[in-house]
PDB file of C-alpha atoms in Angstrom:
ATOM      1  CA  MET A   1      -6.539  27.593 -15.602  1.00  0.00           C
ATOM      2  CA  SER A   2      -7.584  30.559 -16.715  1.00  0.00           C
ATOM      3  CA  THR A   3      -5.365  34.104 -15.840  1.00  0.00           C
ATOM      4  CA  PRO A   4      -6.661  36.057 -13.041  1.00  0.00           C
ATOM      5  CA  THR A   5      -8.343  39.695 -15.080  1.00  0.00           C
ATOM      6  CA  ALA A   6      -7.137  42.608 -12.715  1.00  0.00           C
ATOM      7  CA  ILE A   7     -10.685  44.686 -10.871  1.00  0.00           C
ATOM      8  CA  PRO A   8     -10.240  47.965 -11.621  1.00  0.00           C
ATOM      9  CA  CYS A   9     -10.022  50.368  -8.240  1.00  0.00           C
ATOM     10  CA  GLN A  10     -11.541  53.102  -7.813  1.00  0.00           C
ATOM     11  CA  ARG A  11      -9.140  53.372  -4.285  1.00  0.00           C
ATOM     12  CA  ARG A  12      -4.997  52.949  -3.609  1.00  0.00           C
ATOM     13  CA  ARG A  13      -3.705  50.374  -2.571  1.00  0.00           C
ATOM     14  CA  ALA A  14      -1.194  50.755   0.143  1.00  0.00           C
ATOM     15  CA  PRO A  15       2.033  49.226  -1.125  1.00  0.00           C
ATOM     16  CA  GLY A  16       1.455  46.282   0.863  1.00  0.00           C
ATOM     17  CA  ALA A  17      -1.952  45.457   0.018  1.00  0.00           C
ATOM     18  CA  ALA A  18      -0.934  45.137  -2.835  1.00  0.00           C
ATOM     19  CA  LEU A  19       2.120  43.350  -3.135  1.00  0.00           C
ATOM     20  CA  SER A  20      -0.717  40.611   0.004  1.00  0.00           C
ATOM     21  CA  LEU A  21      -3.121  40.333  -2.758  1.00  0.00           C
ATOM     22  CA  SER A  22      -0.293  40.459  -6.144  1.00  0.00           C
ATOM     23  CA  LEU A  23       1.350  37.240  -4.068  1.00  0.00           C
ATOM     24  CA  ALA A  24      -2.894  35.616  -3.604  1.00  0.00           C
ATOM     25  CA  LEU A  25      -3.233  35.653  -7.222  1.00  0.00           C
ATOM     26  CA  LEU A  26       0.098  34.140  -8.576  1.00  0.00           C
ATOM     27  CA  LEU A  27      -0.310  31.071  -5.947  1.00  0.00           C
ATOM     28  CA  GLY A  28      -4.238  31.309  -6.831  1.00  0.00           C
ATOM     29  CA  ALA A  29      -3.250  29.979 -10.439  1.00  0.00           C
ATOM     30  CA  LEU A  30       0.045  27.953  -9.617  1.00  0.00           C
ATOM     31  CA  LEU A  31      -1.299  25.835  -6.980  1.00  0.00           C
ATOM     32  CA  PRO A  32      -3.386  23.912  -7.373  1.00  0.00           C
ATOM     33  CA  SER A  33      -7.156  23.805  -5.287  1.00  0.00           C
ATOM     34  CA  ALA A  34      -7.556  20.441  -2.859  1.00  0.00           C
ATOM     35  CA  PRO A  35      -9.741  18.641  -5.264  1.00  0.00           C
ATOM     36  CA  ALA A  36      -7.233  18.498  -7.332  1.00  0.00           C
ATOM     37  CA  LEU A  37      -5.021  17.452  -6.056  1.00  0.00           C
ATOM     38  CA  ALA A  38      -7.430  14.451  -4.508  1.00  0.00           C
ATOM     39  CA  ASP A  39      -7.307  13.585  -8.018  1.00  0.00           C
ATOM     40  CA  ALA A  40      -3.782  14.139  -8.850  1.00  0.00           C
ATOM     41  CA  GLU A  41      -3.404  11.183  -5.691  1.00  0.00           C
ATOM     42  CA  ARG A  42      -6.058   8.881  -7.524  1.00  0.00           C
ATOM     43  CA  GLN A  43      -4.391   9.235 -10.748  1.00  0.00           C
ATOM     44  CA  ALA A  44      -0.991   8.239  -9.276  1.00  0.00           C
ATOM     45  CA  THR A  45      -2.119   5.617  -7.971  1.00  0.00           C
ATOM     46  CA  ALA A  46      -5.209   3.987  -9.549  1.00  0.00           C
ATOM     47  CA  GLY A  47      -2.987   2.221 -13.303  1.00  0.00           C
ATOM     48  CA  LEU A  48      -0.162   0.435 -10.845  1.00  0.00           C
ATOM     49  CA  ALA A  49       0.508  -1.901 -13.930  1.00  0.00           C
ATOM     50  CA  PRO A  50       2.928  -0.080 -17.084  1.00  0.00           C
ATOM     51  CA  SER A  51       0.829   0.331 -20.134  1.00  0.00           C
ATOM     52  CA  GLN A  52       4.096  -1.773 -21.934  1.00  0.00           C
ATOM     53  CA  LEU A  53       7.192  -4.329 -20.752  1.00  0.00           C
ATOM     54  CA  VAL A  54      10.079  -3.345 -23.329  1.00  0.00           C
ATOM     55  CA  GLY A  55      12.964  -2.324 -22.804  1.00  0.00           C
ATOM     56  CA  LEU A  56      12.367  -3.527 -18.566  1.00  0.00           C
ATOM     57  CA  ASP A  57      13.958  -6.537 -16.382  1.00  0.00           C
ATOM     58  CA  LEU A  58      11.103  -8.766 -14.548  1.00  0.00           C
ATOM     59  CA  ASN A  59      12.783  -9.622 -11.240  1.00  0.00           C
ATOM     60  CA  LEU A  60      10.465 -13.158 -10.029  1.00  0.00           C
ATOM     61  CA  GLN A  61      11.616 -13.766  -6.445  1.00  0.00           C
ATOM     62  CA  ILE A  62      10.156 -18.324  -7.109  1.00  0.00           C
ATOM     63  CA  GLU A  63       8.944 -18.132  -2.728  1.00  0.00           C
ATOM     64  CA  LYS A  64       6.160 -21.357  -3.349  1.00  0.00           C
ATOM     65  CA  VAL A  65       6.653 -24.561  -6.096  1.00  0.00           C
ATOM     66  CA  ALA A  66       3.334 -27.292  -7.102  1.00  0.00           C
ATOM     67  CA  PRO A  67       4.106 -29.952  -7.484  1.00  0.00           C
ATOM     68  CA  ALA A  68       7.007 -29.489  -4.474  1.00  0.00           C
ATOM     69  CA  ALA A  69       9.090 -31.883  -7.014  1.00  0.00           C
ATOM     70  CA  SER A  70       9.493 -28.759  -9.040  1.00  0.00           C
ATOM     71  CA  LEU A  71      12.672 -27.339 -10.428  1.00  0.00           C
ATOM     72  CA  PRO A  72      13.532 -24.565 -10.290  1.00  0.00           C
ATOM     73  CA  ASN A  73      11.855 -24.958  -6.851  1.00  0.00           C
ATOM     74  CA  GLN A  74      14.483 -21.534  -4.606  1.00  0.00           C
ATOM     75  CA  GLY A  75      16.069 -18.655  -5.932  1.00  0.00           C
ATOM     76  CA  LEU A  76      15.075 -15.666  -9.011  1.00  0.00           C
ATOM     77  CA  ILE A  77      14.363 -15.706 -12.016  1.00  0.00           C
ATOM     78  CA  VAL A  78      14.994 -12.254 -14.595  1.00  0.00           C
ATOM     79  CA  LYS A  79      13.202 -11.957 -17.454  1.00  0.00           C
ATOM     80  CA  ARG A  80      13.016  -9.595 -20.232  1.00  0.00           C
ATOM     81  CA  TYR A  81      11.286  -7.719 -22.152  1.00  0.00           C
ATOM     82  CA  LEU A  82      12.455  -7.015 -25.757  1.00  0.00           C
ATOM     83  CA  ALA A  83      10.906  -5.107 -28.341  1.00  0.00           C
ATOM     84  CA  GLN A  84       8.699  -6.865 -31.091  1.00  0.00           C
ATOM     85  CA  GLY A  85       7.494  -8.936 -28.709  1.00  0.00           C
ATOM     86  CA  LEU A  86       9.976 -11.081 -27.744  1.00  0.00           C
ATOM     87  CA  TRP A  87      11.578 -11.991 -24.085  1.00  0.00           C
ATOM     88  CA  THR A  88      14.814 -13.874 -22.865  1.00  0.00           C
ATOM     89  CA  SER A  89      15.535 -14.467 -19.831  1.00  0.00           C
ATOM     90  CA  GLN A  90      18.166 -16.253 -16.821  1.00  0.00           C
ATOM     91  CA  GLY A  91      17.537 -17.568 -13.414  1.00  0.00           C
ATOM     92  CA  ALA A  92      20.267 -18.657 -11.008  1.00  0.00           C
ATOM     93  CA  GLY A  93      20.188 -20.234  -6.601  1.00  0.00           C
ATOM     94  CA  GLY A  94      18.906 -23.630  -6.597  1.00  0.00           C
ATOM     95  CA  PRO A  95      18.933 -27.128  -9.687  1.00  0.00           C
ATOM     96  CA  GLY A  96      16.919 -26.322 -12.541  1.00  0.00           C
ATOM     97  CA  HIS A  97      17.862 -22.154 -13.418  1.00  0.00           C
ATOM     98  CA  ARG A  98      18.601 -22.248 -17.363  1.00  0.00           C
ATOM     99  CA  GLN A  99      19.101 -19.951 -20.409  1.00  0.00           C
ATOM    100  CA  ALA A 100      15.619 -19.200 -22.497  1.00  0.00           C
ATOM    101  CA  SER A 101      14.492 -16.763 -24.886  1.00  0.00           C
ATOM    102  CA  GLY A 102      11.037 -17.035 -26.687  1.00  0.00           C
ATOM    103  CA  SER A 103       7.687 -13.708 -27.694  1.00  0.00           C
ATOM    104  CA  TYR A 104       5.075 -12.724 -25.635  1.00  0.00           C
ATOM    105  CA  GLN A 105       1.727 -11.730 -25.682  1.00  0.00           C
ATOM    106  CA  LEU A 106       0.855  -9.363 -23.222  1.00  0.00           C
ATOM    107  CA  ARG A 107      -2.899  -8.359 -22.143  1.00  0.00           C
ATOM    108  CA  HIS A 108      -4.123  -6.035 -19.874  1.00  0.00           C
ATOM    109  CA  GLY A 109      -5.758  -7.971 -16.614  1.00  0.00           C
ATOM    110  CA  GLY A 110      -7.312  -4.024 -15.058  1.00  0.00           C
ATOM    111  CA  ASP A 111      -4.902  -0.645 -13.537  1.00  0.00           C
ATOM    112  CA  HIS A 112      -3.006  -3.362 -11.564  1.00  0.00           C
ATOM    113  CA  VAL A 113      -2.580  -6.658 -13.385  1.00  0.00           C
ATOM    114  CA  LEU A 114      -1.090  -7.594 -16.365  1.00  0.00           C
ATOM    115  CA  GLU A 115      -1.330 -11.208 -18.089  1.00  0.00           C
ATOM    116  CA  GLU A 116       1.165 -12.664 -19.999  1.00  0.00           C
ATOM    117  CA  ARG A 117       1.277 -15.911 -22.333  1.00  0.00           C
ATOM    118  CA  SER A 118       5.077 -17.091 -23.474  1.00  0.00           C
ATOM    119  CA  VAL A 119       6.218 -19.807 -25.813  1.00  0.00           C
ATOM    120  CA  ASP A 120       9.628 -19.882 -25.342  1.00  0.00           C
ATOM    121  CA  ASP A 121      11.830 -21.204 -28.814  1.00  0.00           C
ATOM    122  CA  SER A 122      11.888 -24.607 -29.498  1.00  0.00           C
ATOM    123  CA  GLY A 123       8.207 -24.323 -29.206  1.00  0.00           C
ATOM    124  CA  GLN A 124       7.451 -26.760 -26.323  1.00  0.00           C
ATOM    125  CA  ALA A 125       7.440 -24.995 -23.205  1.00  0.00           C
ATOM    126  CA  GLN A 126       4.534 -22.716 -23.017  1.00  0.00           C
ATOM    127  CA  SER A 127       3.363 -20.489 -19.945  1.00  0.00           C
ATOM    128  CA  SER A 128       1.062 -18.115 -18.611  1.00  0.00           C
ATOM    129  CA  THR A 129       1.842 -15.226 -15.516  1.00  0.00           C
ATOM    130  CA  ARG A 130      -0.264 -13.111 -14.014  1.00  0.00           C
ATOM    131  CA  TYR A 131       1.876  -9.619 -12.891  1.00  0.00           C
ATOM    132  CA  SER A 132      -1.256  -7.994 -10.168  1.00  0.00           C
ATOM    133  CA  PHE A 133       1.550  -4.869  -9.387  1.00  0.00           C
ATOM    134  CA  GLU A 134       0.788  -3.991  -5.907  1.00  0.00           C
ATOM    135  CA  HIS A 135       3.133  -0.656  -6.776  1.00  0.00           C
ATOM    136  CA  PRO A 136       4.701   0.586  -9.743  1.00  0.00           C
ATOM    137  CA  ARG A 137       8.054  -1.019  -9.088  1.00  0.00           C
ATOM    138  CA  GLY A 138       6.685  -4.744  -7.943  1.00  0.00           C
ATOM    139  CA  GLY A 139       3.945  -7.094  -6.630  1.00  0.00           C
ATOM    140  CA  THR A 140       3.101 -10.579  -6.921  1.00  0.00           C
ATOM    141  CA  TRP A 141       3.531 -12.515  -9.593  1.00  0.00           C
ATOM    142  CA  VAL A 142       1.434 -16.186 -10.758  1.00  0.00           C
ATOM    143  CA  GLN A 143       3.183 -19.014 -13.454  1.00  0.00           C
ATOM    144  CA  SER A 144       1.813 -21.987 -14.454  1.00  0.00           C
ATOM    145  CA  LEU A 145       3.346 -24.074 -16.835  1.00  0.00           C
ATOM    146  CA  ASN A 146       3.294 -27.224 -18.377  1.00  0.00           C
ATOM    147  CA  HIS A 147      -1.001 -26.389 -18.878  1.00  0.00           C
ATOM    148  CA  GLY A 148      -0.660 -26.126 -14.837  1.00  0.00           C
ATOM    149  CA  GLN A 149       0.436 -28.745 -14.476  1.00  0.00           C
ATOM    150  CA  GLN A 150       3.520 -26.168 -12.718  1.00  0.00           C
ATOM    151  CA  GLN A 151       2.652 -23.121 -10.417  1.00  0.00           C
ATOM    152  CA  LEU A 152       6.015 -20.898  -9.446  1.00  0.00           C
ATOM    153  CA  SER A 153       5.220 -17.667  -7.233  1.00  0.00           C
ATOM    154  CA  GLY A 154       6.395 -15.173  -5.283  1.00  0.00           C
ATOM    155  CA  HIS A 155       7.118 -11.525  -5.383  1.00  0.00           C
ATOM    156  CA  PHE A 156       8.822  -9.363  -8.533  1.00  0.00           C
ATOM    157  CA  THR A 157      10.204  -6.363  -8.190  1.00  0.00           C
ATOM    158  CA  VAL A 158      10.607  -3.764 -12.117  1.00  0.00           C
ATOM    159  CA  ALA A 159      14.088  -2.380 -13.158  1.00  0.00           C
ATOM    160  CA  PRO A 160      15.107  -1.124 -16.662  1.00  0.00           C
ATOM    161  CA  SER A 161      17.063  -4.026 -18.554  1.00  0.00           C
ATOM    162  CA  GLN A 162      19.776  -0.878 -19.873  1.00  0.00           C
ATOM    163  CA  PRO A 163      20.316   0.832 -16.159  1.00  0.00           C
ATOM    164  CA  GLY A 164      21.569   4.345 -15.704  1.00  0.00           C
ATOM    165  CA  PRO A 165      24.903   4.705 -13.972  1.00  0.00           C
ATOM    166  CA  ALA A 166      22.429   5.948 -10.835  1.00  0.00           C
ATOM    167  CA  GLN A 167      19.549   3.202 -11.683  1.00  0.00           C
ATOM    168  CA  GLN A 168      22.375   0.546 -11.051  1.00  0.00           C
ATOM    169  CA  LEU A 169      22.515  -0.095  -7.393  1.00  0.00           C
ATOM    170  CA  ALA A 170      22.667  -4.072  -7.505  1.00  0.00           C
ATOM    171  CA  PRO A 171      27.075  -4.194  -7.044  1.00  0.00           C
ATOM    172  CA  ALA A 172      28.731  -6.746  -8.957  1.00  0.00           C
ATOM    173  CA  SER A 173      30.493  -8.473  -5.987  1.00  0.00           C
ATOM    174  CA  ASN A 174      30.144  -8.764  -2.365  1.00  0.00           C
ATOM    175  CA  ALA A 175      33.480  -9.102  -0.993  1.00  0.00           C
ATOM    176  CA  GLY A 176      34.407  -6.934   1.030  1.00  0.00           C
ATOM    177  CA  LEU A 177      31.285  -6.102   2.730  1.00  0.00           C
ATOM    178  CA  HIS A 178      29.166  -6.397   6.008  1.00  0.00           C
ATOM    179  CA  VAL A 179      25.935  -7.407   4.636  1.00  0.00           C
ATOM    180  CA  ALA A 180      23.895  -6.748   7.967  1.00  0.00           C
ATOM    181  CA  LEU A 181      20.456  -8.509   7.616  1.00  0.00           C
ATOM    182  CA  ILE A 182      17.701  -7.454   9.948  1.00  0.00           C
ATOM    183  CA  ILE A 183      15.363 -11.252   9.862  1.00  0.00           C
ATOM    184  CA  LYS A 184      11.938 -10.098   9.952  1.00  0.00           C
ATOM    185  CA  GLN A 185       9.855 -12.873   9.335  1.00  0.00           C
ATOM    186  CA  ALA A 186      10.888 -16.585   9.598  1.00  0.00           C
ATOM    187  CA  LEU A 187       8.667 -19.562   8.017  1.00  0.00           C
ATOM    188  CA  ALA A 188       9.145 -23.059   9.029  1.00  0.00           C
ATOM    189  CA  PRO A 189       6.028 -25.514   8.515  1.00  0.00           C
ATOM    190  CA  THR A 190       7.480 -28.372   9.808  1.00  0.00           C
ATOM    191  CA  LEU A 191       9.626 -26.961  12.531  1.00  0.00           C
ATOM    192  CA  PRO A 192       8.536 -26.841  16.602  1.00  0.00           C
ATOM    193  CA  PRO A 193       8.211 -22.893  17.166  1.00  0.00           C
ATOM    194  CA  GLY A 194      11.792 -22.023  19.045  1.00  0.00           C
ATOM    195  CA  VAL A 195      14.178 -23.970  17.458  1.00  0.00           C
ATOM    196  CA  PHE A 196      14.665 -21.373  15.207  1.00  0.00           C
ATOM    197  CA  PRO A 197      14.810 -18.112  14.702  1.00  0.00           C
ATOM    198  CA  SER A 198      12.731 -16.051  14.658  1.00  0.00           C
ATOM    199  CA  ALA A 199      13.531 -12.298  14.781  1.00  0.00           C
ATOM    200  CA  GLY A 200      17.296 -11.186  15.391  1.00  0.00           C
ATOM    201  CA  LEU A 201      20.275  -9.285  13.182  1.00  0.00           C
ATOM    202  CA  VAL A 202      23.274 -11.999  11.157  1.00  0.00           C
ATOM    203  CA  LEU A 203      26.643 -10.188  10.298  1.00  0.00           C
ATOM    204  CA  GLN A 204      27.702 -11.274   7.339  1.00  0.00           C
ATOM    205  CA  SER A 205      31.236 -10.384   6.457  1.00  0.00           C
ATOM    206  CA  TYR A 206      32.684 -12.079   2.834  1.00  0.00           C
ATOM    207  CA  ALA A 207      36.306 -11.679   1.823  1.00  0.00           C
ATOM    208  CA  ALA A 208      37.441 -12.238  -1.540  1.00  0.00           C
ATOM    209  CA  ASP A 209      38.623 -16.133  -1.041  1.00  0.00           C
ATOM    210  CA  GLY A 210      34.600 -16.434  -1.390  1.00  0.00           C
ATOM    211  CA  THR A 211      34.936 -17.085   3.086  1.00  0.00           C
ATOM    212  CA  LEU A 212      32.501 -15.465   4.795  1.00  0.00           C
ATOM    213  CA  SER A 213      31.707 -14.775   9.192  1.00  0.00           C
ATOM    214  CA  PHE A 214      28.235 -15.593  10.843  1.00  0.00           C
ATOM    215  CA  GLN A 215      27.269 -13.312  13.815  1.00  0.00           C
ATOM    216  CA  GLY A 216      23.896 -14.112  15.605  1.00  0.00           C
ATOM    217  CA  PHE A 217      22.703 -10.971  17.852  1.00  0.00           C
ATOM    218  CA  GLY A 218      19.132 -12.938  19.731  1.00  0.00           C
ATOM    219  CA  PRO A 219      17.499 -15.702  20.043  1.00  0.00           C
ATOM    220  CA  GLY A 220      18.353 -18.622  18.286  1.00  0.00           C
ATOM    221  CA  ASN A 221      20.643 -16.009  16.669  1.00  0.00           C
ATOM    222  CA  ILE A 222      24.557 -18.701  16.702  1.00  0.00           C
ATOM    223  CA  ASN A 223      28.211 -17.543  15.227  1.00  0.00           C
ATOM    224  CA  SER A 224      29.060 -19.407  12.692  1.00  0.00           C
ATOM    225  CA  LYS A 225      31.168 -19.939   8.509  1.00  0.00           C
ATOM    226  CA  GLY A 226      30.759 -20.610   5.693  1.00  0.00           C
ATOM    227  CA  SER A 227      32.073 -20.695   2.003  1.00  0.00           C
ATOM    228  CA  TYR A 228      29.224 -18.232  -0.939  1.00  0.00           C
ATOM    229  CA  SER A 229      29.137 -17.128  -4.382  1.00  0.00           C
ATOM    230  CA  TYR A 230      27.311 -14.516  -5.187  1.00  0.00           C
ATOM    231  CA  LYS A 231      26.290 -13.106  -8.648  1.00  0.00           C
ATOM    232  CA  ARG A 232      24.638 -10.164  -9.899  1.00  0.00           C
ATOM    233  CA  LEU A 233      21.420 -10.742 -12.359  1.00  0.00           C
ATOM    234  CA  SER A 234      20.040  -6.950 -12.882  1.00  0.00           C
ATOM    235  CA  ALA A 235      20.244  -3.710 -11.976  1.00  0.00           C
ATOM    236  CA  ASN A 236      18.630  -4.384  -9.092  1.00  0.00           C
ATOM    237  CA  THR A 237      19.622  -8.039  -8.110  1.00  0.00           C
ATOM    238  CA  ALA A 238      21.837 -10.719  -6.715  1.00  0.00           C
ATOM    239  CA  VAL A 239      21.082 -13.927  -5.905  1.00  0.00           C
ATOM    240  CA  GLU A 240      24.295 -15.956  -3.134  1.00  0.00           C
ATOM    241  CA  GLU A 241      24.432 -19.303  -2.749  1.00  0.00           C
ATOM    242  CA  ALA A 242      26.266 -20.126  -0.234  1.00  0.00           C
ATOM    243  CA  THR A 243      27.389 -23.245   2.542  1.00  0.00           C
ATOM    244  CA  GLN A 244      26.437 -22.579   6.863  1.00  0.00           C
ATOM    245  CA  THR A 245      28.650 -23.980   8.883  1.00  0.00           C
ATOM    246  CA  SER A 246      27.971 -23.800  12.687  1.00  0.00           C
ATOM    247  CA  ASP A 247      29.036 -26.036  15.652  1.00  0.00           C
ATOM    248  CA  PHE A 248      25.432 -28.226  15.056  1.00  0.00           C
ATOM    249  CA  PHE A 249      24.941 -28.785  10.847  1.00  0.00           C
ATOM    250  CA  SER A 250      26.821 -27.823   7.444  1.00  0.00           C
ATOM    251  CA  LEU A 251      23.603 -27.201   4.630  1.00  0.00           C
ATOM    252  CA  PRO A 252      22.592 -24.582   1.825  1.00  0.00           C
ATOM    253  CA  TYR A 253      20.657 -21.994   1.393  1.00  0.00           C
ATOM    254  CA  THR A 254      20.180 -19.101  -1.383  1.00  0.00           C
ATOM    255  CA  MET A 255      19.658 -15.424  -0.464  1.00  0.00           C
ATOM    256  CA  VAL A 256      17.939 -13.115  -3.424  1.00  0.00           C
ATOM    257  CA  TYR A 257      19.032  -9.780  -2.145  1.00  0.00           C
ATOM    258  CA  THR A 258      16.378  -6.931  -3.896  1.00  0.00           C
ATOM    259  CA  PHE A 259      18.337  -2.999  -3.668  1.00  0.00           C
ATOM    260  CA  LYS A 260      16.702  -0.083  -3.126  1.00  0.00           C
ATOM    261  CA  THR A 261      19.332   1.842  -2.822  1.00  0.00           C
ATOM    262  CA  PRO A 262      23.353   1.724  -3.603  1.00  0.00           C
ATOM    263  CA  ASN A 263      23.118   0.158   0.388  1.00  0.00           C
ATOM    264  CA  SER A 264      20.193  -1.462   1.560  1.00  0.00           C
ATOM    265  CA  GLY A 265      17.053  -3.819   0.625  1.00  0.00           C
ATOM    266  CA  THR A 266      15.447  -6.115   1.601  1.00  0.00           C
ATOM    267  CA  TRP A 267      16.620  -9.975   1.357  1.00  0.00           C
ATOM    268  CA  TYR A 268      14.506 -13.156   1.232  1.00  0.00           C
ATOM    269  CA  GLN A 269      16.427 -16.702   2.523  1.00  0.00           C
ATOM    270  CA  ASN A 270      15.019 -20.134   0.984  1.00  0.00           C
ATOM    271  CA  PHE A 271      17.583 -22.265   3.873  1.00  0.00           C
ATOM    272  CA  TYR A 272      17.880 -25.968   3.226  1.00  0.00           C
ATOM    273  CA  ASN A 273      15.649 -26.785   0.762  1.00  0.00           C
ATOM    274  CA  GLY A 274      12.627 -24.326   2.028  1.00  0.00           C
ATOM    275  CA  LEU A 275      13.463 -25.927   5.273  1.00  0.00           C
ATOM    276  CA  ILE A 276      12.807 -22.172   6.391  1.00  0.00           C
ATOM    277  CA  GLN A 277      12.344 -19.142   4.892  1.00  0.00           C
ATOM    278  CA  PHE A 278      13.534 -16.114   5.910  1.00  0.00           C
ATOM    279  CA  SER A 279      13.671 -12.487   4.941  1.00  0.00           C
ATOM    280  CA  GLY A 280      13.996  -9.107   5.826  1.00  0.00           C
ATOM    281  CA  THR A 281      15.550  -6.008   6.022  1.00  0.00           C
ATOM    282  CA  PHE A 282      20.003  -5.200   5.602  1.00  0.00           C
ATOM    283  CA  ASP A 283      22.334  -2.371   4.982  1.00  0.00           C
ATOM    284  CA  THR A 284      25.780  -3.053   3.162  1.00  0.00           C
ATOM    285  CA  PHE A 285      29.326  -1.407   4.190  1.00  0.00           C
ATOM    286  CA  PRO A 286      31.944  -1.210   3.915  1.00  0.00           C
ATOM    287  CA  ARG A 287      35.080  -4.193   5.905  1.00  0.00           C
TER     288      ARG A 287
END
């Protein structure tokens, strides 16, 4: 924007009037107009997908698999994108996870979509993954393996591969923490309604010896106990594998925590190999 030019005047202005005019001219020069603000907002949301993925971890939360016997079928895969078209990956949560590495090619499928084709170092395992960004830090993903014979999908988030202190959100351990889980959604296609909790709060308390306790609040939420393991996989994600034991059952689950702050975020649980899928929000605080 050009600098406003002075306007010659014949009449002397009062100091207050001159000050008001100066402020008006200054604000007019510094503040964008309404159309300019609208253009800036459009530009900020138009291209959600980054131009490249080098230096980023993409945290792939597994929510659906086909066929059902495919492995891995739950938990989290973290794919790290390196320079020169290379990648590494690791995962946790249920069977079938492994460490891998390979090469990839990337193309943009629009402002919101990245399409990636990968081959691992053995040259045998090939995959194609479509990342659909719903916001700059994540969205949904679909991956096809073995020429479409297997398919995995779910939600993903983006995190820096080399996080600074302020970006390291997920703790190295959850021992000594209370985790308050708010149930926002529960899906169980094979169970009748009312036999599992679909809302409420569960307070999970973790001890350093690998045991935890559950306190349930709301319809269908019960008190119980269990054992757990916890693994941080990226700057903002961790996976918990646990066995929950009550008066009625002793069953395993896999939990994916996605931290938005150092003590809060979202969670996704695969209970008993997909019998129930829970999700919601959480907060943590010391015991």
